[in-house]
mmCIF file with all atom_site columns, N, CA and C in Angstrom:
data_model
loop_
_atom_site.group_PDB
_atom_site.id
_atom_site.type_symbol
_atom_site.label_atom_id
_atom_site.label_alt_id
_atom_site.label_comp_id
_atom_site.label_asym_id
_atom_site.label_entity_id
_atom_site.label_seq_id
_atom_site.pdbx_PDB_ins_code
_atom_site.Cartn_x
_atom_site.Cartn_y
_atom_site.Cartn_z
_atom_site.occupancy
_atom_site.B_iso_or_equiv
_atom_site.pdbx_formal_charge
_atom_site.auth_seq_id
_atom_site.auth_comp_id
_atom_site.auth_asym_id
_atom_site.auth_atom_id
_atom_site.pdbx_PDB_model_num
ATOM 1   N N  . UNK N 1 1  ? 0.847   -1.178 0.000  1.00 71.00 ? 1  UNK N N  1
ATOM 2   C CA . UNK N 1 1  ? 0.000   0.000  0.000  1.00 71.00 ? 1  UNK N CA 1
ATOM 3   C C  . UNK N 1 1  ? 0.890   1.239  0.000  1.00 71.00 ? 1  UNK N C  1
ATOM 4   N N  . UNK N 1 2  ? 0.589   2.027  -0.703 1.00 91.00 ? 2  UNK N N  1
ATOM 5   C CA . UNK N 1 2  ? 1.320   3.458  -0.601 1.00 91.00 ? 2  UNK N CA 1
ATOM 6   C C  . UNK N 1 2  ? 0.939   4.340  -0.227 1.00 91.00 ? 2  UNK N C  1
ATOM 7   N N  . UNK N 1 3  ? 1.866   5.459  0.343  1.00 93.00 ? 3  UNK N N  1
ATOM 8   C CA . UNK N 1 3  ? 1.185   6.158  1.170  1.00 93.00 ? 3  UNK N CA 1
ATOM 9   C C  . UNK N 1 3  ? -0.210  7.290  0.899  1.00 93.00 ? 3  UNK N C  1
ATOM 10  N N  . UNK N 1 4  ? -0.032  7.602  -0.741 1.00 94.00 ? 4  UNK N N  1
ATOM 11  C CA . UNK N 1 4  ? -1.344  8.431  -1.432 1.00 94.00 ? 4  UNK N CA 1
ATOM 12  C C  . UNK N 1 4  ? -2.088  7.692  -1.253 1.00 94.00 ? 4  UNK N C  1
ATOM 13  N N  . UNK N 1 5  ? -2.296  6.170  -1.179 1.00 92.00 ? 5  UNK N N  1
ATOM 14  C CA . UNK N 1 5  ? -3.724  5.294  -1.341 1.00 92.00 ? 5  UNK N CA 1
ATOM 15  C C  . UNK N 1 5  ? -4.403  5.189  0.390  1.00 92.00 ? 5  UNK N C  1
ATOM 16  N N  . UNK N 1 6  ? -3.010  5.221  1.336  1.00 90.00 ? 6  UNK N N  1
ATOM 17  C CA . UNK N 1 6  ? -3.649  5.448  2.796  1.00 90.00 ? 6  UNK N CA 1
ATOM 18  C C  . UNK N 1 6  ? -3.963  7.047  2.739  1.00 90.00 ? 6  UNK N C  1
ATOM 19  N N  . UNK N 1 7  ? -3.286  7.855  2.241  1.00 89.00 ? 7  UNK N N  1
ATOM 20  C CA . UNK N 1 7  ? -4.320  9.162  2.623  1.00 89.00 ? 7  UNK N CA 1
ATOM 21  C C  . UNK N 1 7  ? -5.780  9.440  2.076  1.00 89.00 ? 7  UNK N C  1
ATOM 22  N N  . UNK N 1 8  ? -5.597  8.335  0.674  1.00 91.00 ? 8  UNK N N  1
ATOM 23  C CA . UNK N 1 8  ? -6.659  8.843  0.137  1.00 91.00 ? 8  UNK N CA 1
ATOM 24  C C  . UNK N 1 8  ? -8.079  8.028  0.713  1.00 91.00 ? 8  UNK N C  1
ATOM 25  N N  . UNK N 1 9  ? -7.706  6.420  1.071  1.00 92.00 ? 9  UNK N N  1
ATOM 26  C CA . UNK N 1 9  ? -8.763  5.838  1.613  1.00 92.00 ? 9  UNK N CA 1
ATOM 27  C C  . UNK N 1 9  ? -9.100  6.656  3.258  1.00 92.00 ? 9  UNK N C  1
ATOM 28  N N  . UNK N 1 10 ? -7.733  7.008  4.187  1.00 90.00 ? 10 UNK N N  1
ATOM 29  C CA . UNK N 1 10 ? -8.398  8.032  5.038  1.00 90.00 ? 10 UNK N CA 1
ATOM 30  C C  . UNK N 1 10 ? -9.771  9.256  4.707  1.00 90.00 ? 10 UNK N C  1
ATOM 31  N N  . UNK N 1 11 ? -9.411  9.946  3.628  1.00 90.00 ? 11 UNK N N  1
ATOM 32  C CA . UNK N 1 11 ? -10.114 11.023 3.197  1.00 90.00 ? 11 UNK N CA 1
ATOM 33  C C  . UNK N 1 11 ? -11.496 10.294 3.098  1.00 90.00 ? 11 UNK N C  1
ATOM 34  N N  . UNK N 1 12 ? -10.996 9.618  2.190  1.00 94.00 ? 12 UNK N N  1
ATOM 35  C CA . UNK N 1 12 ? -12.844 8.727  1.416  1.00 94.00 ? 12 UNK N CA 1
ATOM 36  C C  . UNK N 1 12 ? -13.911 8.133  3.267  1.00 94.00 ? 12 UNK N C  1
ATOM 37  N N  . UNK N 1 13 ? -12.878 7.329  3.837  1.00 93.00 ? 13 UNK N N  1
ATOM 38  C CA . UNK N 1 13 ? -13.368 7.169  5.255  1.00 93.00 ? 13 UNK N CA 1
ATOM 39  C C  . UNK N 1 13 ? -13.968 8.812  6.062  1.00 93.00 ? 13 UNK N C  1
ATOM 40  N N  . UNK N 1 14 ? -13.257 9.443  6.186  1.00 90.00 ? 14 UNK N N  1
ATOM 41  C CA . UNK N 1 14 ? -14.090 10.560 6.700  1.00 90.00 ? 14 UNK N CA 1
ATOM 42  C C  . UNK N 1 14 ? -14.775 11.073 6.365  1.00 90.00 ? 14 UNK N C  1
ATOM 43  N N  . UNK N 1 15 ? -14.493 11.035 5.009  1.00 91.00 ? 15 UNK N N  1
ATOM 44  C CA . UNK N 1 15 ? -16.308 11.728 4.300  1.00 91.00 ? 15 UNK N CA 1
ATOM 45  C C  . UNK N 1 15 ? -17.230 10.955 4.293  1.00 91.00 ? 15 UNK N C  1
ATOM 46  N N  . UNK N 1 16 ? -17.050 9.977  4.262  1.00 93.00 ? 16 UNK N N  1
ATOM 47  C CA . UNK N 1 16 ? -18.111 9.167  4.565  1.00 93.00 ? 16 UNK N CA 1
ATOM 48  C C  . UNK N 1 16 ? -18.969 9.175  6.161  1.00 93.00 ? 16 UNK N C  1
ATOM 49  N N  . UNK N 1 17 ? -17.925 8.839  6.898  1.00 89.00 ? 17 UNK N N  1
ATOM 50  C CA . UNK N 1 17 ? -18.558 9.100  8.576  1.00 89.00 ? 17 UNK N CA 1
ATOM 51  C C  . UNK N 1 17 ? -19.478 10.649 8.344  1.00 89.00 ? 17 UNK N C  1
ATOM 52  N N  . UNK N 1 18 ? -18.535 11.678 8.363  1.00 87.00 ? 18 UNK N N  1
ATOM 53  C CA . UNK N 1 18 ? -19.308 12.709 8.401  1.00 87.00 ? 18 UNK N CA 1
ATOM 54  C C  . UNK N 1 18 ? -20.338 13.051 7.741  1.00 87.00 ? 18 UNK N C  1
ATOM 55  N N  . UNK N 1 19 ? -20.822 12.821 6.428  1.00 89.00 ? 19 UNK N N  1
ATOM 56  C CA . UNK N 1 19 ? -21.938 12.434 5.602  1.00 89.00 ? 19 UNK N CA 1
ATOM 57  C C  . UNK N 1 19 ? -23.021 11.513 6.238  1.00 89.00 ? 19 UNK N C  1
ATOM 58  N N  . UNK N 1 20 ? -22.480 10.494 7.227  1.00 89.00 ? 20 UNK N N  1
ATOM 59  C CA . UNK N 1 20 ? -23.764 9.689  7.661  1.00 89.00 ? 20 UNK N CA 1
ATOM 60  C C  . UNK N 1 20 ? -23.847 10.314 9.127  1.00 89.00 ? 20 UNK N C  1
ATOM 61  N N  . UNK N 1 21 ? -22.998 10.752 9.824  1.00 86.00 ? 21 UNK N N  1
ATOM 62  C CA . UNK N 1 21 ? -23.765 11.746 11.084 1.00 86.00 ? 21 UNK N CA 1
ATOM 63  C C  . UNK N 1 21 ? -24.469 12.562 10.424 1.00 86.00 ? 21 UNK N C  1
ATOM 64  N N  . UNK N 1 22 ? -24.031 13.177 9.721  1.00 86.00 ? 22 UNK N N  1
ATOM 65  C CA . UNK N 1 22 ? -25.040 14.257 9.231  1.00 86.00 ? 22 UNK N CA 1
ATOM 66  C C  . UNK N 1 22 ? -25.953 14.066 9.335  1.00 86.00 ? 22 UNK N C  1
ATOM 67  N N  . UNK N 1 23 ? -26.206 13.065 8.012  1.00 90.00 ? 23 UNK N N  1
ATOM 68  C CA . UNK N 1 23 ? -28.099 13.089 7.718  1.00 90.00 ? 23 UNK N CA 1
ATOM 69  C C  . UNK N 1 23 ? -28.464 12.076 8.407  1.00 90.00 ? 23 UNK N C  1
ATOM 70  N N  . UNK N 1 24 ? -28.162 11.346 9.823  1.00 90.00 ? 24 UNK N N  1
ATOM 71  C CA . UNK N 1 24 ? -28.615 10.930 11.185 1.00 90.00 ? 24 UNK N CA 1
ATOM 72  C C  . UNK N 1 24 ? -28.980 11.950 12.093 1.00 90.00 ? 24 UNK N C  1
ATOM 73  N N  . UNK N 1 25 ? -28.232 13.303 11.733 1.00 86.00 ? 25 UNK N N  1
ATOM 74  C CA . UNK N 1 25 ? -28.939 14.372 12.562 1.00 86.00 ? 25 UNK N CA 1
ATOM 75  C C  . UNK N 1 25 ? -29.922 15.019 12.007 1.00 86.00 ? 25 UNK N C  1
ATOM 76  N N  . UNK N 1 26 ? -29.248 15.058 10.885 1.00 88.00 ? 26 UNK N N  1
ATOM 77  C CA . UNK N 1 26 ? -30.945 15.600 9.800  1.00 88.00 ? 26 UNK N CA 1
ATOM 78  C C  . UNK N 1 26 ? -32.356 15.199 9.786  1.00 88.00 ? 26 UNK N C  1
ATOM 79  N N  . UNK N 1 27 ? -32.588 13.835 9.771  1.00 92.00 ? 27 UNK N N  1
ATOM 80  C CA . UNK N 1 27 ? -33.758 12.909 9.508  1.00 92.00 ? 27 UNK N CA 1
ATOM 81  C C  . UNK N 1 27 ? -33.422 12.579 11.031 1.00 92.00 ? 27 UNK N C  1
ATOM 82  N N  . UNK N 1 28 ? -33.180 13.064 12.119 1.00 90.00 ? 28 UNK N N  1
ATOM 83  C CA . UNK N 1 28 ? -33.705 13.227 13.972 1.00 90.00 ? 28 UNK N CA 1
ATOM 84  C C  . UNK N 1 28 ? -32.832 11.537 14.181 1.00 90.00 ? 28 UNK N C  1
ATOM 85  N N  . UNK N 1 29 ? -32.730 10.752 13.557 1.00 91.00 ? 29 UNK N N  1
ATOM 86  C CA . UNK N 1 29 ? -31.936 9.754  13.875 1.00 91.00 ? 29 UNK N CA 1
ATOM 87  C C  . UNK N 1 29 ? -31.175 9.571  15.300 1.00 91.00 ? 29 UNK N C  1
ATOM 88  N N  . UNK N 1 30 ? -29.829 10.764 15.318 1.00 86.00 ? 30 UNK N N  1
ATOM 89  C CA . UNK N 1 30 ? -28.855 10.757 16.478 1.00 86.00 ? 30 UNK N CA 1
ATOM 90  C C  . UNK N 1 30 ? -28.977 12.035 16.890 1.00 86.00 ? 30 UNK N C  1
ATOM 91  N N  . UNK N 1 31 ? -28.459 12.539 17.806 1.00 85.00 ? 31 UNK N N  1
ATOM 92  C CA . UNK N 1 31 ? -28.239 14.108 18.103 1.00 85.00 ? 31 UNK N CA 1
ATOM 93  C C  . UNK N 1 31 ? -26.738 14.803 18.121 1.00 85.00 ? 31 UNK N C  1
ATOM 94  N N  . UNK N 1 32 ? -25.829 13.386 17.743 1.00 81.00 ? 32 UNK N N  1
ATOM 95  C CA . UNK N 1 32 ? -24.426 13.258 17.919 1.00 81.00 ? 32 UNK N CA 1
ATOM 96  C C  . UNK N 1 32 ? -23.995 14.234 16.891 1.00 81.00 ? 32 UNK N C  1
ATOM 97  N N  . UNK N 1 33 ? -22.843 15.176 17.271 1.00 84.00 ? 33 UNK N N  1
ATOM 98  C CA . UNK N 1 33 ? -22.243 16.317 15.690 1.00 84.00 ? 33 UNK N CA 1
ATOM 99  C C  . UNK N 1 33 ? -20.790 16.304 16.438 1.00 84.00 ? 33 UNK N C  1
ATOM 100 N N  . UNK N 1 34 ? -20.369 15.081 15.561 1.00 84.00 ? 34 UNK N N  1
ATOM 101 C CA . UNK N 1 34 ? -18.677 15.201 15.934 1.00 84.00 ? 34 UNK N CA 1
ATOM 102 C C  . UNK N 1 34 ? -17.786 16.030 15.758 1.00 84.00 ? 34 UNK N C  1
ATOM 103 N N  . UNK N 1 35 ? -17.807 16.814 14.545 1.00 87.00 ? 35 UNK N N  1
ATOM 104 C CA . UNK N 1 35 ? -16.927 18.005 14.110 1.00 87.00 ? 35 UNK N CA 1
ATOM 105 C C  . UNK N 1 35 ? -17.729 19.292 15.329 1.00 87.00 ? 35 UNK N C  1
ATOM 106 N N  . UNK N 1 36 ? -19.006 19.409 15.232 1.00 89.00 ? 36 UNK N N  1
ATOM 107 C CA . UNK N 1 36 ? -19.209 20.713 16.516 1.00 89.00 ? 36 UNK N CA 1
ATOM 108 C C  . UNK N 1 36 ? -18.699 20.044 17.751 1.00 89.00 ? 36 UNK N C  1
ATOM 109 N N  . UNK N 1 37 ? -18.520 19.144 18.518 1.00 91.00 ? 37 UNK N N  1
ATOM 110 C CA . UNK N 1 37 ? -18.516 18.173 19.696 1.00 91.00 ? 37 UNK N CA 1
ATOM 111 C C  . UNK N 1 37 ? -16.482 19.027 19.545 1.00 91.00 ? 37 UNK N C  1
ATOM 112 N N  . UNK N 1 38 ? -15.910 18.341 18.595 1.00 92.00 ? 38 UNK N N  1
ATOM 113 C CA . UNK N 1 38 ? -14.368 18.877 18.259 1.00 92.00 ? 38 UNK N CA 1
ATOM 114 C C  . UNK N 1 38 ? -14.357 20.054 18.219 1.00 92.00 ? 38 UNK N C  1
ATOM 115 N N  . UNK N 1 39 ? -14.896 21.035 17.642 1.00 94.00 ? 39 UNK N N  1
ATOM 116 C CA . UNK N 1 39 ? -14.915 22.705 17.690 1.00 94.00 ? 39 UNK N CA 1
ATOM 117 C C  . UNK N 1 39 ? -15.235 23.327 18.887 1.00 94.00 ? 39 UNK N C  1
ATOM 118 N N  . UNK N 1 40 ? -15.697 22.591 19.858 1.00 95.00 ? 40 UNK N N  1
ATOM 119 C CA . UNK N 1 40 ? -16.146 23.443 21.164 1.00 95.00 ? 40 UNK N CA 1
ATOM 120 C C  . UNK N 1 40 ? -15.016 23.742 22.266 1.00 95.00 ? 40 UNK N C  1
ATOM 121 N N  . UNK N 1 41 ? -14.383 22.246 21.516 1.00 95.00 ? 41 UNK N N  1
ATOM 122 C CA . UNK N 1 41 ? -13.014 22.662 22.295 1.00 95.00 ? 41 UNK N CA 1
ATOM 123 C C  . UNK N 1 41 ? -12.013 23.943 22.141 1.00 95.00 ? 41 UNK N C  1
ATOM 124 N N  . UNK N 1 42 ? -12.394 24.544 21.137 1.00 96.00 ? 42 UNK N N  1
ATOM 125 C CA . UNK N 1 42 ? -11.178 25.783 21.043 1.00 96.00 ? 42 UNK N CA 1
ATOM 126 C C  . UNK N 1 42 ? -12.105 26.686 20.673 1.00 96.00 ? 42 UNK N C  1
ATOM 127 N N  . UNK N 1 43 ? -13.561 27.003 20.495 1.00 94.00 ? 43 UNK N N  1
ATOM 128 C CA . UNK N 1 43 ? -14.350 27.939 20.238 1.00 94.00 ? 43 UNK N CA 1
ATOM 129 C C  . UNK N 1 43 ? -15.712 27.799 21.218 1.00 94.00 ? 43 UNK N C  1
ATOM 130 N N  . UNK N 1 44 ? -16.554 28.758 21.514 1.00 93.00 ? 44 UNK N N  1
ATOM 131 C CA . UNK N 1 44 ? -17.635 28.950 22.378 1.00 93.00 ? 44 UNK N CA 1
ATOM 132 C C  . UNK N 1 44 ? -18.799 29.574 21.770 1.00 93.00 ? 44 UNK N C  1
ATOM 133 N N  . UNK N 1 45 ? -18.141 29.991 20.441 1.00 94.00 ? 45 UNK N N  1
ATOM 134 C CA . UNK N 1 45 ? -19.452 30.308 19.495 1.00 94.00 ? 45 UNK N CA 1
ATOM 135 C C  . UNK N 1 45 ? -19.445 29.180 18.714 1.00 94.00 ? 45 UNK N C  1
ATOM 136 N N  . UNK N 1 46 ? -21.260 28.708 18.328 1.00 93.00 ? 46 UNK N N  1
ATOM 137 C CA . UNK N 1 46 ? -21.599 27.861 18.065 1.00 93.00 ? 46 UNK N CA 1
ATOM 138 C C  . UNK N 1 46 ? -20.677 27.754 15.989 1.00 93.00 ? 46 UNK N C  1
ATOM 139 N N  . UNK N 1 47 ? -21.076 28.830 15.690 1.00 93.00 ? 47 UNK N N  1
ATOM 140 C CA . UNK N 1 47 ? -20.743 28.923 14.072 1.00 93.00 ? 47 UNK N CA 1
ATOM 141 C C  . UNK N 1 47 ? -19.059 28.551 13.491 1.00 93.00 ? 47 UNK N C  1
ATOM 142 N N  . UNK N 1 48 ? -18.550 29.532 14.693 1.00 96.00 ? 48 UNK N N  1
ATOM 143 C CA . UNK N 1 48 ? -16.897 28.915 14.650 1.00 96.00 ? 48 UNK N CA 1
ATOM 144 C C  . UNK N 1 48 ? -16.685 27.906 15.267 1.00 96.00 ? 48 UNK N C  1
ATOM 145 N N  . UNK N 1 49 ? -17.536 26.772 15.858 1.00 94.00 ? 49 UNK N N  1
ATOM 146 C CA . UNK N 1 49 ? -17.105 25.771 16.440 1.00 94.00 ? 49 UNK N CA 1
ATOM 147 C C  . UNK N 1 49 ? -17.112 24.816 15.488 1.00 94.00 ? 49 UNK N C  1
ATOM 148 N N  . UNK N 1 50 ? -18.371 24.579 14.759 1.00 90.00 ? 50 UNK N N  1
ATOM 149 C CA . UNK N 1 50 ? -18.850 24.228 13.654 1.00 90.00 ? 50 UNK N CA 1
ATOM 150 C C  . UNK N 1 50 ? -17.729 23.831 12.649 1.00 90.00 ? 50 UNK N C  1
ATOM 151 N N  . UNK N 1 51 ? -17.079 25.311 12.317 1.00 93.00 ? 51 UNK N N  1
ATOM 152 C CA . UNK N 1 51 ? -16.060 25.222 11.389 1.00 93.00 ? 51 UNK N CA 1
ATOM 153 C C  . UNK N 1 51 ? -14.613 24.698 11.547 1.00 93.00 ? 51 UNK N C  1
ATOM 154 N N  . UNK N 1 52 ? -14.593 25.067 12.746 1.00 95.00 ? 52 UNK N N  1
ATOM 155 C CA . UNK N 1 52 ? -12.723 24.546 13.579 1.00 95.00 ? 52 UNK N CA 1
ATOM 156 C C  . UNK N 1 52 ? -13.177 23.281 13.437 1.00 95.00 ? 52 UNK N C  1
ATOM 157 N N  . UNK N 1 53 ? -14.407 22.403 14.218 1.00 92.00 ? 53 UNK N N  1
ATOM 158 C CA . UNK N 1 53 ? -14.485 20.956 14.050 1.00 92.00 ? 53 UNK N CA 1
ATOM 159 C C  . UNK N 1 53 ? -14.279 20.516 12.667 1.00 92.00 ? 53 UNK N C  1
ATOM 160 N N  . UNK N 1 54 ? -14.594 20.889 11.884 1.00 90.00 ? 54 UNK N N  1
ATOM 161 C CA . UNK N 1 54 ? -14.534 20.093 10.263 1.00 90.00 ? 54 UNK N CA 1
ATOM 162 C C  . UNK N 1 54 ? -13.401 20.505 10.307 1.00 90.00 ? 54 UNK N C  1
ATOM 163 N N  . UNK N 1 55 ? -12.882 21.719 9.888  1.00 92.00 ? 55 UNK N N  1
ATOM 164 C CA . UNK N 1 55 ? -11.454 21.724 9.553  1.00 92.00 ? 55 UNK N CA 1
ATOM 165 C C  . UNK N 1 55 ? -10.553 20.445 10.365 1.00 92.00 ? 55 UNK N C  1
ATOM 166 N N  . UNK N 1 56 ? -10.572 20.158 12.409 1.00 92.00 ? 56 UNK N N  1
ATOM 167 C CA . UNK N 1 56 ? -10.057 19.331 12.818 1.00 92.00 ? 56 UNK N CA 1
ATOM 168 C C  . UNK N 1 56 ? -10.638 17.846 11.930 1.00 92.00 ? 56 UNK N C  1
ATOM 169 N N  . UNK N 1 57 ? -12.022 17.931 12.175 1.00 89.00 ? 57 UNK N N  1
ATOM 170 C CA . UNK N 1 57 ? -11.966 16.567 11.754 1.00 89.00 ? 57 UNK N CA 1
ATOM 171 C C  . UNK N 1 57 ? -11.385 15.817 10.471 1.00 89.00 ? 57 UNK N C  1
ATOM 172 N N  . UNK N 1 58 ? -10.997 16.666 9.339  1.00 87.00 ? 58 UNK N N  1
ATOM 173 C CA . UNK N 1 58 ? -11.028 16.042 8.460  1.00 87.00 ? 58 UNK N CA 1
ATOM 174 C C  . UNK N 1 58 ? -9.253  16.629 8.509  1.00 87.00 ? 58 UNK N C  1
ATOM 175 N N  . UNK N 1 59 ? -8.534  17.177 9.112  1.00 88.00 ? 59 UNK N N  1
ATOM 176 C CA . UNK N 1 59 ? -6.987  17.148 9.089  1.00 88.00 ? 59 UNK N CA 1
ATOM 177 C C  . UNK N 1 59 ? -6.798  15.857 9.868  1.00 88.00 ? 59 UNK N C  1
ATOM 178 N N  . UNK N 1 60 ? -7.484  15.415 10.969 1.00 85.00 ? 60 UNK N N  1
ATOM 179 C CA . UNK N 1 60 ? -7.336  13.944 11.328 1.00 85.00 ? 60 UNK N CA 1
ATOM 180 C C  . UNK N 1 60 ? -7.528  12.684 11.025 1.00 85.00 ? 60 UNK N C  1
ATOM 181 N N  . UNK N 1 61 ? -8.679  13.266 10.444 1.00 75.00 ? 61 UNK N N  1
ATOM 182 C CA . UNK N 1 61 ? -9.073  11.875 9.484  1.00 75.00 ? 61 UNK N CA 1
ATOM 183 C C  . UNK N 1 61 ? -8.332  10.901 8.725  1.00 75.00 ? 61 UNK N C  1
#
């Protein structure tokens, strides 16, 4: 395996997770929002938390 095919199956894996929390929160499913849950940690407004989480989540991913 090389290392573009582990970053890239990483990438494809996180978009995927985050795509199915989503519309589990959308259609009332879960109440779970991992990227806001990650953004709260370094922000207290809801909108920039929002955004720091995706940015974290998907640099970790």
């Amino acid at each position: 395996m090389s290392v573009w095919g582990a970053i890239a199956g990483g990438f494809v894996g996180t978009l995927v997770l985050t795509t199915a929390l989503r519309a589990g929160s959308e259609f009332g499913l879960t109440r779970m929002d991992l990227p806001f849950l990650l953004g709260t940690a370094f922000s207290a407004d809801r909108i920039r938390a929002k955004a720091i989480g995706y940015v974290l989540h998907f640099v970790a991913g």
